[in-house]
Amino acid sequence: MNKPILPFYMTYPLPIYAQEEDTMMRDLEYLQQMYPTEAKKYQKRIANVLDKIDYDGSLIYDEYPCKWQMYRLVENILAILRKEAQRNKEIISEEKWVWIEDMVQILLCHEIYRRRHNHHKTIKPVEVFGKYL
């Protein structure tokens, strides 16, 4: 009887936790679609800022991100939101800006968490002798 020989990696089942994590991320993305309008607006700005600093070795992938750097990131995002509010001639009270700052900080931490868990699943090219495989 001729049985085909399988490579060792094909004999191991797929890890179940990866499938569970995919399900969790789909649920999370679905629930993010239900955010209130303002929260969606802040989420888009946060995603745009994080896209610029999303690289290997970035602070968002540090095991313990620095609180000061996170605070500076929130301040940068708030500056962008303030400029947009001025450009659109929106009048926002200082009390509301305190609330917005808290919301931005929460959404920022959430987005960083999401990116950190999606980051390890990306397949990176392997460099061998100066060429990528």
mmCIF file of C-alpha atoms in Angstrom:
data_model
loop_
_atom_site.group_PDB
_atom_site.id
_atom_site.type_symbol
_atom_site.label_atom_id
_atom_site.label_comp_id
_atom_site.label_asym_id
_atom_site.label_seq_id
_atom_site.Cartn_x
_atom_site.Cartn_y
_atom_site.Cartn_z
ATOM 1 C CA MET A 1 0.000 0.000 0.000
ATOM 2 C CA ASN A 2 1.457 3.322 -1.061
ATOM 3 C CA LYS A 3 0.688 6.030 1.422
ATOM 4 C CA PRO A 4 1.820 9.524 0.599
ATOM 5 C CA ILE A 5 4.319 10.958 3.022
ATOM 6 C CA LEU A 6 3.142 14.205 4.550
ATOM 7 C CA PRO A 7 5.478 16.917 5.762
ATOM 8 C CA PHE A 8 5.517 17.178 9.560
ATOM 9 C CA TYR A 9 3.752 20.545 9.656
ATOM 10 C CA MET A 10 0.727 19.125 7.838
ATOM 11 C CA THR A 11 0.162 16.491 10.512
ATOM 12 C CA TYR A 12 -0.474 19.018 13.292
ATOM 13 C CA PRO A 13 -3.967 20.437 13.653
ATOM 14 C CA LEU A 14 -4.527 24.158 13.430
ATOM 15 C CA PRO A 15 -4.450 25.814 16.811
ATOM 16 C CA ILE A 16 -7.952 26.454 18.073
ATOM 17 C CA TYR A 17 -7.008 29.649 19.886
ATOM 18 C CA ALA A 18 -6.214 31.350 16.570
ATOM 19 C CA GLN A 19 -9.727 30.623 15.319
ATOM 20 C CA GLU A 20 -11.189 31.918 18.577
ATOM 21 C CA GLU A 21 -9.134 35.095 18.322
ATOM 22 C CA ASP A 22 -10.326 35.645 14.743
ATOM 23 C CA THR A 23 -13.909 35.307 15.953
ATOM 24 C CA MET A 24 -13.248 37.762 18.771
ATOM 25 C CA MET A 25 -11.738 40.313 16.366
ATOM 26 C CA ARG A 26 -14.717 40.010 13.998
ATOM 27 C CA ASP A 27 -17.069 40.562 16.934
ATOM 28 C CA LEU A 28 -15.036 43.551 18.033
ATOM 29 C CA GLU A 29 -15.108 45.125 14.567
ATOM 30 C CA TYR A 30 -18.855 44.569 14.374
ATOM 31 C CA LEU A 31 -19.393 46.210 17.753
ATOM 32 C CA GLN A 32 -17.181 49.147 16.730
ATOM 33 C CA GLN A 33 -19.623 49.819 13.900
ATOM 34 C CA MET A 34 -22.235 50.508 16.580
ATOM 35 C CA TYR A 35 -20.200 53.258 18.237
ATOM 36 C CA PRO A 36 -21.935 56.639 18.533
ATOM 37 C CA THR A 37 -21.139 59.119 15.749
ATOM 38 C CA GLU A 38 -18.645 61.146 17.784
ATOM 39 C CA ALA A 39 -16.820 58.043 18.984
ATOM 40 C CA LYS A 40 -16.526 56.846 15.367
ATOM 41 C CA LYS A 41 -15.040 60.211 14.402
ATOM 42 C CA TYR A 42 -12.458 59.975 17.187
ATOM 43 C CA GLN A 43 -11.730 56.358 16.308
ATOM 44 C CA LYS A 44 -10.928 57.331 12.705
ATOM 45 C CA ARG A 45 -8.500 60.040 13.835
ATOM 46 C CA ILE A 46 -6.838 57.639 16.261
ATOM 47 C CA ALA A 47 -6.477 55.001 13.532
ATOM 48 C CA ASN A 48 -4.922 57.594 11.188
ATOM 49 C CA VAL A 49 -2.368 58.633 13.810
ATOM 50 C CA LEU A 50 -1.518 55.036 14.701
ATOM 51 C CA ASP A 51 -1.113 54.126 11.021
ATOM 52 C CA LYS A 52 1.815 56.557 10.916
ATOM 53 C CA ILE A 53 3.594 54.944 13.868
ATOM 54 C CA ASP A 54 2.656 51.308 13.209
ATOM 55 C CA TYR A 55 5.997 49.607 12.534
ATOM 56 C CA ASP A 56 8.174 46.968 14.205
ATOM 57 C CA GLY A 57 9.754 48.478 17.303
ATOM 58 C CA SER A 58 7.042 51.115 17.650
ATOM 59 C CA LEU A 59 5.881 52.160 21.104
ATOM 60 C CA ILE A 60 2.546 50.497 20.444
ATOM 61 C CA TYR A 61 4.275 47.104 20.414
ATOM 62 C CA ASP A 62 6.323 47.673 23.581
ATOM 63 C CA GLU A 63 5.570 45.126 26.270
ATOM 64 C CA TYR A 64 4.814 47.974 28.677
ATOM 65 C CA PRO A 65 4.193 51.191 26.712
ATOM 66 C CA CYS A 66 5.462 54.334 28.434
ATOM 67 C CA LYS A 67 2.657 56.313 30.095
ATOM 68 C CA TRP A 68 4.286 59.605 29.122
ATOM 69 C CA GLN A 69 4.449 58.612 25.445
ATOM 70 C CA MET A 70 0.814 57.518 25.565
ATOM 71 C CA TYR A 71 -0.106 60.858 27.141
ATOM 72 C CA ARG A 72 1.776 62.710 24.368
ATOM 73 C CA LEU A 73 -0.032 60.625 21.762
ATOM 74 C CA VAL A 74 -3.401 61.562 23.303
ATOM 75 C CA GLU A 75 -2.344 65.239 23.333
ATOM 76 C CA ASN A 76 -1.370 65.054 19.638
ATOM 77 C CA ILE A 77 -4.720 63.504 18.739
ATOM 78 C CA LEU A 78 -6.550 66.161 20.774
ATOM 79 C CA ALA A 79 -4.617 68.887 18.945
ATOM 80 C CA ILE A 80 -5.798 67.424 15.633
ATOM 81 C CA LEU A 81 -9.395 67.293 16.889
ATOM 82 C CA ARG A 82 -9.200 70.902 18.154
ATOM 83 C CA LYS A 83 -7.923 72.096 14.763
ATOM 84 C CA GLU A 84 -10.747 70.262 13.013
ATOM 85 C CA ALA A 85 -13.281 71.810 15.395
ATOM 86 C CA GLN A 86 -11.887 75.293 14.697
ATOM 87 C CA ARG A 87 -11.878 74.669 10.955
ATOM 88 C CA ASN A 88 -15.521 73.548 11.107
ATOM 89 C CA LYS A 89 -16.363 76.483 13.423
ATOM 90 C CA GLU A 90 -17.640 74.126 16.121
ATOM 91 C CA ILE A 91 -17.910 75.577 19.608
ATOM 92 C CA ILE A 92 -16.946 72.965 22.181
ATOM 93 C CA SER A 93 -16.815 73.784 25.887
ATOM 94 C CA GLU A 94 -13.749 73.027 27.995
ATOM 95 C CA GLU A 95 -15.804 70.581 30.065
ATOM 96 C CA LYS A 96 -16.588 68.622 26.938
ATOM 97 C CA TRP A 97 -12.903 68.642 25.950
ATOM 98 C CA VAL A 98 -12.128 66.910 29.258
ATOM 99 C CA TRP A 99 -14.688 64.255 28.345
ATOM 100 C CA ILE A 100 -13.273 63.999 24.820
ATOM 101 C CA GLU A 101 -9.760 63.540 26.219
ATOM 102 C CA ASP A 102 -10.957 60.629 28.355
ATOM 103 C CA MET A 103 -12.768 59.109 25.375
ATOM 104 C CA VAL A 104 -9.693 59.466 23.149
ATOM 105 C CA GLN A 105 -7.491 57.831 25.780
ATOM 106 C CA ILE A 106 -9.855 54.861 26.093
ATOM 107 C CA LEU A 107 -10.215 54.463 22.322
ATOM 108 C CA LEU A 108 -6.442 54.779 21.867
ATOM 109 C CA CYS A 109 -5.736 51.997 24.368
ATOM 110 C CA HIS A 110 -8.391 49.858 22.712
ATOM 111 C CA GLU A 111 -6.981 50.426 19.213
ATOM 112 C CA ILE A 112 -3.446 49.658 20.384
ATOM 113 C CA TYR A 113 -4.686 46.434 21.986
ATOM 114 C CA ARG A 114 -6.425 45.460 18.742
ATOM 115 C CA ARG A 115 -3.329 46.174 16.647
ATOM 116 C CA ARG A 116 -1.043 44.289 19.011
ATOM 117 C CA HIS A 117 -3.203 41.180 18.711
ATOM 118 C CA ASN A 118 -3.459 41.432 14.920
ATOM 119 C CA HIS A 119 0.253 42.189 14.511
ATOM 120 C CA HIS A 120 1.531 38.736 15.446
ATOM 121 C CA LYS A 121 -0.674 37.097 12.802
ATOM 122 C CA THR A 122 0.842 38.961 9.864
ATOM 123 C CA ILE A 123 3.295 36.963 7.793
ATOM 124 C CA LYS A 124 6.554 38.778 7.330
ATOM 125 C CA PRO A 125 8.877 37.987 4.421
ATOM 126 C CA VAL A 126 12.045 36.107 5.312
ATOM 127 C CA GLU A 127 15.314 37.607 4.129
ATOM 128 C CA VAL A 128 17.908 35.091 2.964
ATOM 129 C CA PHE A 129 21.179 36.267 1.452
ATOM 130 C CA GLY A 130 19.804 39.753 0.863
ATOM 131 C CA LYS A 131 16.681 38.540 -0.955
ATOM 132 C CA TYR A 132 13.159 38.184 0.356
ATOM 133 C CA LEU A 133 11.428 34.837 0.000
#
